[in-house]
Coordinates of C-alpha atoms in Angstrom, one line a residue:
M1456 CA -70.5 -142.7 20.5
A1457 CA -70.4 -139.5 19.1
A1458 CA -68.5 -138.7 15.7
I1459 CA -65.0 -137.1 15.7
I1460 CA -64.6 -134.1 13.7
D1461 CA -61.1 -134.8 12.6
G1462 CA -59.8 -131.5 12.5
K1463 CA -55.8 -132.8 11.3
A1464 CA -58.0 -134.5 8.1
I1465 CA -59.6 -131.5 7.4
A1466 CA -56.6 -129.0 8.1
A1467 CA -54.6 -131.0 5.6
S1468 CA -57.6 -130.8 2.9
L1469 CA -57.6 -127.5 3.1
S1470 CA -54.0 -127.0 3.1
G1471 CA -54.1 -128.9 -0.2
E1472 CA -56.6 -126.4 -1.7
T1473 CA -53.9 -123.2 -0.6
A1474 CA -51.2 -125.0 -2.2
A1475 CA -53.2 -125.2 -5.5
R1476 CA -54.6 -121.7 -5.1
V1477 CA -50.5 -120.6 -4.3
A1478 CA -49.8 -122.3 -7.8
A1479 CA -52.2 -120.2 -9.5
L1480 CA -50.7 -116.9 -8.7
P1481 CA -48.1 -115.2 -10.5
A1482 CA -45.6 -115.7 -7.4
A1483 CA -45.4 -117.3 -4.2
P1484 CA -47.1 -114.8 -1.3
G1485 CA -45.3 -113.5 1.0
L1486 CA -45.8 -113.9 5.1
A1487 CA -43.9 -112.2 7.4
V1488 CA -43.7 -113.6 10.7
V1489 CA -42.2 -111.6 13.5
L1490 CA -41.2 -112.7 17.1
V1491 CA -40.0 -110.7 19.5
G1492 CA -38.4 -112.6 22.7
H1493 CA -37.7 -116.1 23.4
D1494 CA -41.0 -117.3 25.1
P1495 CA -41.0 -121.1 24.5
A1496 CA -44.5 -121.3 23.1
S1497 CA -44.3 -118.9 20.3
E1498 CA -41.1 -120.7 19.3
V1499 CA -43.2 -123.7 18.9
Y1500 CA -46.3 -121.8 17.6
V1501 CA -43.9 -120.0 15.0
G1502 CA -42.1 -123.2 13.8
R1503 CA -45.2 -124.8 13.1
K1504 CA -46.6 -122.1 11.1
L1505 CA -43.2 -121.6 8.8
V1506 CA -43.4 -125.5 8.1
A1507 CA -46.7 -125.3 7.0
A1508 CA -46.4 -122.2 4.7
K1509 CA -43.4 -123.7 3.2
A1510 CA -45.2 -126.9 2.4
A1511 CA -47.7 -125.1 0.9
G1512 CA -45.7 -122.8 -1.1
I1513 CA -46.0 -119.4 0.5
R1514 CA -42.6 -117.6 1.3
S1515 CA -41.9 -117.1 5.0
I1516 CA -39.9 -114.1 6.2
E1517 CA -38.7 -114.6 9.5
H1518 CA -37.7 -111.2 11.8
R1519 CA -36.4 -112.4 15.2
L1520 CA -36.3 -109.4 17.3
P1521 CA -34.5 -109.3 21.0
A1522 CA -36.9 -109.7 24.1
D1523 CA -35.8 -105.6 24.9
T1524 CA -37.0 -104.6 21.6
D1525 CA -38.6 -101.2 22.2
Q1526 CA -41.9 -100.5 20.6
A1527 CA -40.7 -97.6 18.1
T1528 CA -38.6 -100.1 16.5
L1529 CA -40.8 -102.8 16.2
L1530 CA -43.5 -100.4 14.7
A1531 CA -40.6 -99.3 12.4
L1532 CA -40.5 -103.0 11.1
I1533 CA -44.3 -103.3 10.7
A1534 CA -44.0 -99.9 8.4
D1535 CA -41.0 -101.5 6.6
L1536 CA -43.4 -105.0 6.3
N1537 CA -46.6 -102.6 5.2
A1538 CA -44.9 -100.9 2.5
D1539 CA -43.6 -104.2 1.1
T1540 CA -45.3 -105.2 -2.0
G1541 CA -43.7 -108.6 -1.7
V1542 CA -45.1 -109.4 1.7
H1543 CA -48.6 -110.2 1.4
G1544 CA -49.5 -111.2 5.4
I1545 CA -47.9 -110.2 8.6
L1546 CA -48.2 -111.6 11.5
V1547 CA -47.1 -110.9 15.0
Q1548 CA -46.6 -113.3 17.5
L1549 CA -48.5 -112.9 21.0
P1550 CA -47.4 -112.2 23.8
L1551 CA -45.0 -109.5 23.3
P1552 CA -42.8 -108.5 26.3
A1553 CA -44.2 -106.0 28.8
Q1554 CA -42.5 -102.8 27.4
I1555 CA -44.3 -103.3 24.1
D1556 CA -47.9 -102.0 23.9
A1557 CA -49.6 -105.3 21.9
G1558 CA -52.8 -103.3 20.8
A1559 CA -51.0 -100.6 19.1
V1560 CA -48.9 -102.7 17.4
L1561 CA -51.8 -105.0 16.0
D1562 CA -53.3 -101.5 15.0
A1563 CA -50.3 -100.7 13.2
I1564 CA -50.7 -103.7 10.8
A1565 CA -52.3 -102.7 7.1
P1566 CA -55.7 -104.5 7.3
E1567 CA -55.1 -105.8 4.1
K1568 CA -52.0 -107.7 5.4
D1569 CA -53.5 -108.7 8.7
V1570 CA -54.1 -112.2 8.4
D1571 CA -54.7 -113.0 12.4
G1572 CA -58.1 -111.0 11.7
F1573 CA -57.2 -108.6 14.6
H1574 CA -57.2 -105.2 13.4
P1575 CA -60.1 -103.0 14.0
V1576 CA -61.0 -102.6 10.1
N1577 CA -61.5 -106.5 9.9
V1578 CA -63.1 -106.6 13.1
G1579 CA -65.6 -104.0 11.9
R1580 CA -66.3 -105.9 8.3
L1581 CA -66.9 -109.0 9.8
S1582 CA -69.3 -107.3 12.3
S1583 CA -71.1 -105.6 9.2
G1584 CA -70.6 -108.8 7.3
T1585 CA -68.8 -106.6 4.4
G1586 CA -65.5 -109.0 4.1
G1587 CA -62.2 -108.7 5.5
L1588 CA -59.6 -110.8 6.8
V1589 CA -61.4 -112.9 9.4
P1590 CA -59.3 -114.6 12.7
C1591 CA -58.5 -117.8 11.9
T1592 CA -59.5 -120.0 15.1
P1593 CA -63.1 -119.0 14.7
L1594 CA -63.0 -119.0 11.1
G1595 CA -61.4 -123.3 11.6
C1596 CA -64.3 -123.6 13.8
M1597 CA -66.8 -123.0 11.4
K1598 CA -64.9 -125.1 8.5
L1599 CA -65.3 -128.0 11.3
L1600 CA -68.8 -127.0 11.7
D1601 CA -69.5 -127.2 8.1
T1602 CA -68.4 -131.0 7.6
V1603 CA -71.6 -131.8 9.7
I1604 CA -74.1 -128.9 9.4
D1605 CA -75.5 -127.7 6.0
D1606 CA -78.1 -125.5 7.6
Y1607 CA -77.7 -123.2 10.5
R1608 CA -80.6 -121.5 10.5
G1609 CA -82.8 -121.2 13.6
L1610 CA -80.1 -123.4 15.3
D1611 CA -79.8 -122.6 18.9
V1612 CA -75.8 -122.2 19.5
V1613 CA -74.2 -121.1 22.9
V1614 CA -70.7 -119.8 22.5
I1615 CA -69.0 -120.3 25.9
G1616 CA -66.2 -117.4 25.8
K1617 CA -65.8 -113.6 24.7
S1618 CA -62.8 -113.2 23.8
N1619 CA -61.9 -110.6 20.6
I1620 CA -60.2 -113.7 19.5
V1621 CA -62.7 -116.5 19.3
G1622 CA -65.9 -115.7 21.3
K1623 CA -67.1 -112.8 19.6
P1624 CA -65.9 -113.3 16.0
V1625 CA -67.4 -117.2 15.9
A1626 CA -70.4 -115.7 17.5
M1627 CA -70.6 -112.9 14.4
L1628 CA -69.7 -115.8 12.1
L1629 CA -72.6 -117.9 13.0
L1630 CA -75.0 -115.1 13.5
E1631 CA -74.0 -114.3 9.5
R1632 CA -75.5 -118.0 8.9
E1633 CA -78.9 -117.1 10.5
A1634 CA -78.3 -119.2 14.1
T1635 CA -79.3 -117.9 16.9
V1636 CA -76.7 -117.4 19.3
T1637 CA -76.4 -116.8 22.7
V1638 CA -72.4 -115.6 24.1
T1639 CA -71.8 -116.8 27.4
H1640 CA -68.6 -116.9 29.6
I1641 CA -68.0 -118.8 32.9
A1642 CA -69.3 -116.2 34.9
T1643 CA -72.5 -116.2 33.4
Q1644 CA -75.7 -117.8 35.9
G1645 CA -77.1 -121.2 35.1
L1646 CA -74.5 -121.8 32.2
P1647 CA -75.0 -125.6 32.4
A1648 CA -78.9 -125.2 31.6
I1649 CA -78.1 -122.7 29.0
C1650 CA -75.4 -124.8 27.2
A1651 CA -78.2 -128.0 27.7
R1652 CA -80.9 -126.5 25.0
A1653 CA -78.0 -125.8 22.4
D1654 CA -77.8 -127.6 19.0
I1655 CA -73.9 -126.3 18.7
V1656 CA -71.9 -125.7 21.7
V1657 CA -68.6 -123.6 20.9
A1658 CA -66.6 -124.1 24.3
A1659 CA -63.6 -121.6 24.3
A1660 CA -63.3 -120.2 27.5
G1661 CA -60.0 -121.4 28.6
S1662 CA -61.1 -123.9 31.6
P1663 CA -60.3 -127.5 31.5
R1664 CA -63.2 -130.1 31.3
L1665 CA -65.6 -127.1 32.1
V1666 CA -68.5 -128.5 29.5
K1667 CA -70.0 -132.1 31.2
G1668 CA -72.2 -134.8 29.7
D1669 CA -75.4 -133.2 31.3
W1670 CA -74.3 -129.6 29.5
V1671 CA -74.7 -131.2 26.3
K1672 CA -77.9 -132.5 25.1
P1673 CA -78.3 -135.8 22.5
G1674 CA -77.3 -135.1 19.1
A1675 CA -75.7 -131.7 19.6
V1676 CA -72.3 -131.0 18.0
V1677 CA -69.4 -129.5 20.0
I1678 CA -66.5 -127.5 19.0
D1679 CA -64.1 -127.8 21.9
V1680 CA -61.5 -124.3 21.0
G1681 CA -59.7 -124.7 24.9
I1682 CA -56.4 -126.5 25.3
T1683 CA -54.8 -126.8 28.7
R1684 CA -52.2 -128.5 29.8
V1685 CA -52.8 -130.5 33.0
M1686 CA -51.3 -132.8 35.4
G1687 CA -52.8 -136.4 35.5
E1688 CA -53.0 -139.0 38.7
D1689 CA -49.9 -140.5 36.4
G1690 CA -47.9 -137.6 37.4
R1691 CA -48.0 -137.0 33.8
T1692 CA -49.0 -133.9 32.3
R1693 CA -51.5 -133.8 28.9
L1694 CA -53.5 -131.8 27.0
V1695 CA -57.4 -131.3 27.9
G1696 CA -60.1 -129.4 26.0
D1697 CA -62.8 -127.3 27.7
V1698 CA -64.8 -129.8 27.1
A1699 CA -65.1 -133.2 29.3
F1700 CA -64.7 -135.4 26.1
D1701 CA -65.6 -139.0 27.9
E1702 CA -68.7 -137.3 29.1
V1703 CA -70.3 -136.5 25.8
Q1704 CA -70.2 -138.9 23.9
H1705 CA -73.9 -139.0 23.0
A1706 CA -73.3 -135.9 21.2
R1707 CA -74.0 -135.9 17.3
A1708 CA -70.2 -135.1 16.8
V1709 CA -67.3 -133.6 18.7
T1710 CA -64.0 -132.6 18.0
P1711 CA -60.9 -133.9 19.8
V1712 CA -58.1 -132.3 22.1
P1713 CA -55.7 -132.3 20.7
G1714 CA -56.3 -132.8 17.0
G1715 CA -59.4 -130.8 16.5
V1716 CA -59.2 -127.1 16.2
G1717 CA -55.7 -126.3 16.7
P1718 CA -54.3 -127.5 13.0
M1719 CA -57.3 -125.8 11.2
T1720 CA -56.1 -122.2 13.0
I1721 CA -52.9 -122.6 11.0
A1722 CA -54.9 -124.1 7.8
C1723 CA -56.9 -120.9 8.0
L1724 CA -53.6 -118.7 8.7
L1725 CA -52.4 -120.0 5.2
Q1726 CA -55.6 -119.4 3.4
N1727 CA -56.1 -115.8 4.6
T1728 CA -52.6 -115.2 3.3
V1729 CA -53.5 -116.6 0.3
R1730 CA -56.8 -114.6 0.2
A1731 CA -54.6 -111.5 0.6
A1732 CA -52.4 -112.2 -2.3
E1733 CA -55.2 -112.7 -4.3
I1734 CA -56.6 -109.5 -3.6
A1735 CA -53.1 -107.9 -4.3
H1736 CA -53.0 -109.5 -7.4
G1737 CA -56.7 -108.7 -8.6
R1738 CA -58.0 -112.0 -8.4
A1739 CA -60.2 -112.0 -5.7

Protein backbone atom coordinates (compact mmCIF):
# COMPACT_ATOMS: atom_id res chain seq x y z
CA MET A 1 0.00 0.00 0.00
CA ALA A 2 1.18 3.49 -0.83
CA ALA A 3 1.91 5.86 2.05
CA ILE A 4 -0.61 8.69 2.27
CA ILE A 5 0.87 12.19 2.17
CA ASP A 6 -1.45 13.89 4.65
CA GLY A 7 -1.95 17.43 3.39
CA LYS A 8 -4.22 18.37 6.29
CA ALA A 9 -1.61 17.48 8.90
CA ILE A 10 1.25 19.10 7.01
CA ALA A 11 -0.80 22.25 6.41
CA ALA A 12 -1.66 22.44 10.11
CA SER A 13 2.04 22.24 11.01
CA LEU A 14 2.85 24.90 8.42
CA SER A 15 0.12 27.17 9.79
CA GLY A 16 1.62 26.79 13.25
CA GLU A 17 4.96 27.98 11.89
CA THR A 18 3.19 30.90 10.23
CA ALA A 19 1.53 31.92 13.49
CA ALA A 20 4.92 31.93 15.23
CA ARG A 21 6.36 34.18 12.51
CA VAL A 22 3.36 36.51 12.82
CA ALA A 23 3.95 36.80 16.55
CA ALA A 24 7.54 37.89 15.91
CA LEU A 25 6.48 40.85 13.73
CA PRO A 26 5.93 44.34 15.17
CA ALA A 27 2.36 44.35 13.84
CA ALA A 28 -0.02 41.79 12.38
CA PRO A 29 0.31 41.37 8.61
CA GLY A 30 -2.63 42.65 6.58
CA LEU A 31 -4.23 40.52 3.87
CA ALA A 32 -6.73 42.25 1.60
CA VAL A 33 -9.19 39.88 -0.07
CA VAL A 34 -11.24 41.20 -2.98
CA LEU A 35 -14.34 39.33 -4.15
CA VAL A 36 -16.37 40.62 -7.09
CA GLY A 37 -19.86 39.16 -7.43
CA HIS A 38 -21.41 36.20 -5.67
CA ASP A 39 -19.94 33.06 -7.24
CA PRO A 40 -20.82 30.30 -4.74
CA ALA A 41 -17.50 28.47 -5.02
CA SER A 42 -15.59 31.74 -4.63
CA GLU A 43 -17.64 32.58 -1.54
CA VAL A 44 -16.60 29.26 0.02
CA TYR A 45 -12.92 29.67 -0.90
CA VAL A 46 -12.78 33.22 0.43
CA GLY A 47 -14.46 32.16 3.65
CA ARG A 48 -11.90 29.43 4.22
CA LYS A 49 -9.01 31.80 3.56
CA LEU A 50 -10.37 34.39 5.99
CA VAL A 51 -10.88 31.81 8.75
CA ALA A 52 -7.36 30.45 8.26
CA ALA A 53 -5.87 33.96 8.25
CA LYS A 54 -7.58 34.85 11.52
CA ALA A 55 -6.37 31.64 13.14
CA ALA A 56 -2.77 32.52 12.19
CA GLY A 57 -3.06 36.07 13.55
CA ILE A 58 -3.21 37.73 10.14
CA ARG A 59 -5.49 40.75 9.84
CA SER A 60 -8.03 40.31 7.04
CA ILE A 61 -9.48 43.22 5.08
CA GLU A 62 -12.50 42.20 3.00
CA HIS A 63 -13.69 44.05 -0.08
CA ARG A 64 -16.88 42.57 -1.51
CA LEU A 65 -17.96 44.30 -4.71
CA PRO A 66 -21.16 43.83 -6.74
CA ALA A 67 -21.10 41.67 -9.86
CA ASP A 68 -21.58 44.71 -12.13
CA THR A 69 -18.43 46.45 -10.85
CA ASP A 70 -16.47 47.90 -13.76
CA GLN A 71 -12.77 47.43 -14.34
CA ALA A 72 -11.84 51.03 -13.56
CA THR A 73 -13.42 50.76 -10.11
CA LEU A 74 -11.60 47.55 -9.33
CA LEU A 75 -8.28 48.94 -10.55
CA ALA A 76 -8.78 52.04 -8.38
CA LEU A 77 -9.31 49.81 -5.34
CA ILE A 78 -6.13 47.87 -6.10
CA ALA A 79 -4.20 51.13 -6.43
CA ASP A 80 -5.42 52.15 -2.98
CA LEU A 81 -4.42 48.78 -1.51
CA ASN A 82 -0.99 49.00 -3.17
CA ALA A 83 -0.47 52.35 -1.42
CA ASP A 84 -1.71 51.17 1.99
CA THR A 85 1.30 50.31 4.16
CA GLY A 86 -0.95 48.26 6.45
CA VAL A 87 -1.73 45.86 3.61
CA HIS A 88 1.03 43.34 2.91
CA GLY A 89 -0.86 40.93 0.68
CA ILE A 90 -3.56 41.44 -1.95
CA LEU A 91 -5.68 38.56 -3.20
CA VAL A 92 -8.26 39.04 -5.95
CA GLN A 93 -10.47 35.95 -6.02
CA LEU A 94 -10.91 34.42 -9.46
CA PRO A 95 -12.94 34.06 -11.60
CA LEU A 96 -13.91 37.68 -12.24
CA PRO A 97 -17.06 38.80 -14.08
CA ALA A 98 -16.88 38.89 -17.88
CA GLN A 99 -16.61 42.69 -18.10
CA ILE A 100 -13.28 42.65 -16.24
CA ASP A 101 -9.92 41.71 -17.77
CA ALA A 102 -8.46 39.41 -15.12
CA GLY A 103 -4.95 39.70 -16.56
CA ALA A 104 -4.97 43.49 -16.29
CA VAL A 105 -6.23 43.29 -12.72
CA LEU A 106 -3.60 40.79 -11.60
CA ASP A 107 -0.87 42.81 -13.33
CA ALA A 108 -1.98 45.89 -11.37
CA ILE A 109 -1.18 44.31 -8.01
CA ALA A 110 2.20 45.43 -6.66
CA PRO A 111 4.57 42.43 -7.08
CA GLU A 112 5.64 42.65 -3.43
CA LYS A 113 1.98 42.25 -2.37
CA ASP A 114 1.11 39.58 -4.94
CA VAL A 115 0.65 36.71 -2.48
CA ASP A 116 -0.89 34.52 -5.21
CA GLY A 117 2.41 34.74 -7.11
CA PHE A 118 0.72 35.46 -10.46
CA HIS A 119 2.31 38.82 -11.33
CA PRO A 120 4.70 38.72 -14.33
CA VAL A 121 7.51 40.03 -12.12
CA ASN A 122 7.12 37.13 -9.69
CA VAL A 123 6.78 34.69 -12.59
CA GLY A 124 10.03 36.04 -14.01
CA ARG A 125 11.78 35.77 -10.67
CA LEU A 126 10.64 32.18 -10.33
CA SER A 127 11.82 31.25 -13.82
CA SER A 128 15.22 32.86 -13.21
CA GLY A 129 15.60 31.51 -9.69
CA THR A 130 15.89 34.99 -8.18
CA GLY A 131 13.25 34.87 -5.48
CA GLY A 132 9.83 36.49 -5.51
CA LEU A 133 6.53 35.20 -4.22
CA VAL A 134 5.75 31.69 -5.51
CA PRO A 135 2.24 30.57 -6.54
CA CYS A 136 0.59 28.87 -3.57
CA THR A 137 -0.44 25.51 -5.04
CA PRO A 138 2.97 24.72 -6.61
CA LEU A 139 4.67 25.80 -3.39
CA GLY A 140 2.35 23.47 -1.48
CA CYS A 141 3.18 20.62 -3.86
CA MET A 142 6.87 21.05 -3.14
CA LYS A 143 6.33 21.09 0.61
CA LEU A 144 4.37 17.83 0.32
CA LEU A 145 7.12 16.27 -1.79
CA ASP A 146 9.75 17.41 0.71
CA THR A 147 8.17 15.17 3.34
CA VAL A 148 9.11 12.06 1.36
CA ILE A 149 12.03 13.13 -0.87
CA ASP A 150 15.37 14.43 0.39
CA ASP A 151 17.29 14.77 -2.86
CA TYR A 152 15.71 15.59 -6.23
CA ARG A 153 18.92 15.58 -8.25
CA GLY A 154 18.49 13.52 -11.39
CA LEU A 155 15.01 12.26 -10.54
CA ASP A 156 12.67 11.87 -13.51
CA VAL A 157 9.57 14.01 -13.01
CA VAL A 158 6.49 14.21 -15.21
CA VAL A 159 4.11 17.13 -14.77
CA ILE A 160 0.72 16.65 -16.42
CA GLY A 161 -0.72 20.10 -17.07
CA LYS A 162 0.83 23.26 -18.46
CA SER A 163 -1.17 25.97 -16.70
CA ASN A 164 0.45 29.19 -15.49
CA ILE A 165 -1.06 28.55 -12.06
CA VAL A 166 0.28 25.04 -11.39
CA GLY A 167 1.96 23.13 -14.20
CA LYS A 168 4.60 25.60 -15.33
CA PRO A 169 5.58 26.95 -11.90
CA VAL A 170 5.84 23.53 -10.26
CA ALA A 171 8.07 22.44 -13.15
CA MET A 172 10.34 25.42 -12.53
CA LEU A 173 10.51 24.69 -8.80
CA LEU A 174 11.50 21.10 -9.54
CA LEU A 175 14.14 22.22 -12.04
CA GLU A 176 15.63 24.44 -9.31
CA ARG A 177 16.06 21.25 -7.25
CA GLU A 178 17.93 19.68 -10.22
CA ALA A 179 15.25 17.20 -11.14
CA THR A 180 14.79 16.27 -14.81
CA VAL A 181 11.31 17.54 -15.68
CA THR A 182 8.99 16.72 -18.57
CA VAL A 183 5.91 18.94 -18.88
CA THR A 184 3.00 17.22 -20.60
CA HIS A 185 -0.75 17.70 -21.05
CA ILE A 186 -3.76 15.58 -21.98
CA ALA A 187 -2.97 15.90 -25.70
CA THR A 188 0.61 14.64 -25.30
CA GLN A 189 1.21 11.58 -27.48
CA GLY A 190 2.24 8.49 -25.56
CA LEU A 191 1.39 10.07 -22.22
CA PRO A 192 0.91 6.77 -20.32
CA ALA A 193 4.36 5.54 -21.30
CA ILE A 194 5.97 8.89 -20.46
CA CYS A 195 4.41 8.82 -16.99
CA ALA A 196 5.33 5.19 -16.41
CA ARG A 197 9.04 6.00 -16.35
CA ALA A 198 8.73 8.84 -13.80
CA ASP A 199 10.02 8.85 -10.24
CA ILE A 200 7.53 11.64 -9.48
CA VAL A 201 4.20 12.34 -11.17
CA VAL A 202 2.45 15.67 -10.59
CA ALA A 203 -1.06 15.44 -12.04
CA ALA A 204 -2.60 18.87 -12.64
CA ALA A 205 -4.67 18.42 -15.80
CA GLY A 206 -8.15 18.87 -14.35
CA SER A 207 -9.23 15.53 -15.81
CA PRO A 208 -10.88 13.15 -13.32
CA ARG A 209 -9.05 9.82 -12.78
CA LEU A 210 -6.87 10.43 -15.83
CA VAL A 211 -3.80 8.72 -14.35
CA LYS A 212 -4.39 4.96 -14.24
CA GLY A 213 -2.49 2.33 -12.35
CA ASP A 214 -0.26 1.32 -15.28
CA TRP A 215 0.79 4.96 -15.70
CA VAL A 216 2.67 4.81 -12.40
CA LYS A 217 5.73 2.65 -11.77
CA PRO A 218 6.23 0.89 -8.44
CA GLY A 219 7.90 3.17 -5.93
CA ALA A 220 6.98 6.45 -7.63
CA VAL A 221 5.62 9.44 -5.69
CA VAL A 222 2.32 10.86 -6.94
CA ILE A 223 1.00 14.36 -6.26
CA ASP A 224 -2.63 14.76 -7.31
CA VAL A 225 -3.54 18.43 -7.79
CA GLY A 226 -6.84 17.81 -9.58
CA ILE A 227 -10.20 18.08 -7.85
CA THR A 228 -13.50 17.54 -9.63
CA ARG A 229 -16.99 16.82 -8.35
CA VAL A 230 -18.43 13.79 -10.15
CA MET A 231 -21.63 11.78 -9.92
CA GLY A 232 -21.25 8.30 -8.46
CA GLU A 233 -23.19 5.19 -9.35
CA ASP A 234 -25.26 5.72 -6.19
CA GLY A 235 -26.46 9.07 -7.50
CA ARG A 236 -24.37 11.05 -5.03
CA THR A 237 -21.61 13.46 -5.98
CA ARG A 238 -18.08 13.13 -4.64
CA LEU A 239 -14.73 14.77 -5.12
CA VAL A 240 -12.07 12.94 -7.13
CA GLY A 241 -8.62 13.85 -8.34
CA ASP A 242 -6.73 13.44 -11.59
CA VAL A 243 -5.37 10.11 -10.31
CA ALA A 244 -7.27 6.84 -9.98
CA PHE A 245 -6.27 6.63 -6.32
CA ASP A 246 -7.30 3.01 -5.80
CA GLU A 247 -5.18 1.90 -8.78
CA VAL A 248 -1.88 3.49 -7.69
CA GLN A 249 -1.38 1.78 -4.34
CA HIS A 250 1.90 0.33 -5.66
CA ALA A 251 3.35 3.85 -5.53
CA ARG A 252 5.72 4.82 -2.73
CA ALA A 253 3.46 7.68 -1.63
CA VAL A 254 0.41 9.52 -2.95
CA THR A 255 -1.72 12.50 -1.98
CA PRO A 256 -5.44 11.90 -1.39
CA VAL A 257 -8.31 13.97 -2.79
CA PRO A 258 -9.62 15.70 -0.80
CA GLY A 259 -7.09 16.26 1.98
CA GLY A 260 -3.89 16.43 -0.03
CA VAL A 261 -2.86 19.49 -2.02
CA GLY A 262 -5.96 21.55 -1.22
CA PRO A 263 -5.18 22.43 2.42
CA MET A 264 -1.61 23.32 1.43
CA THR A 265 -2.74 26.04 -0.96
CA ILE A 266 -4.29 28.12 1.83
CA ALA A 267 -1.40 27.38 4.21
CA CYS A 268 1.08 28.63 1.58
CA LEU A 269 -1.03 31.73 0.92
CA LEU A 270 -0.64 32.63 4.58
CA GLN A 271 3.09 31.95 4.44
CA ASN A 272 3.39 34.24 1.42
CA THR A 273 1.53 36.96 3.31
CA VAL A 274 3.86 36.69 6.28
CA ARG A 275 6.90 36.65 4.00
CA ALA A 276 5.66 39.82 2.31
CA ALA A 277 5.23 41.45 5.73
CA GLU A 278 8.70 40.35 6.84
CA ILE A 279 10.20 41.91 3.70
CA ALA A 280 8.25 45.11 4.30
CA HIS A 281 9.59 45.24 7.86
CA GLY A 282 13.14 44.49 6.72
CA ARG A 283 13.19 41.09 8.39
CA ALA A 284 13.57 38.77 5.39
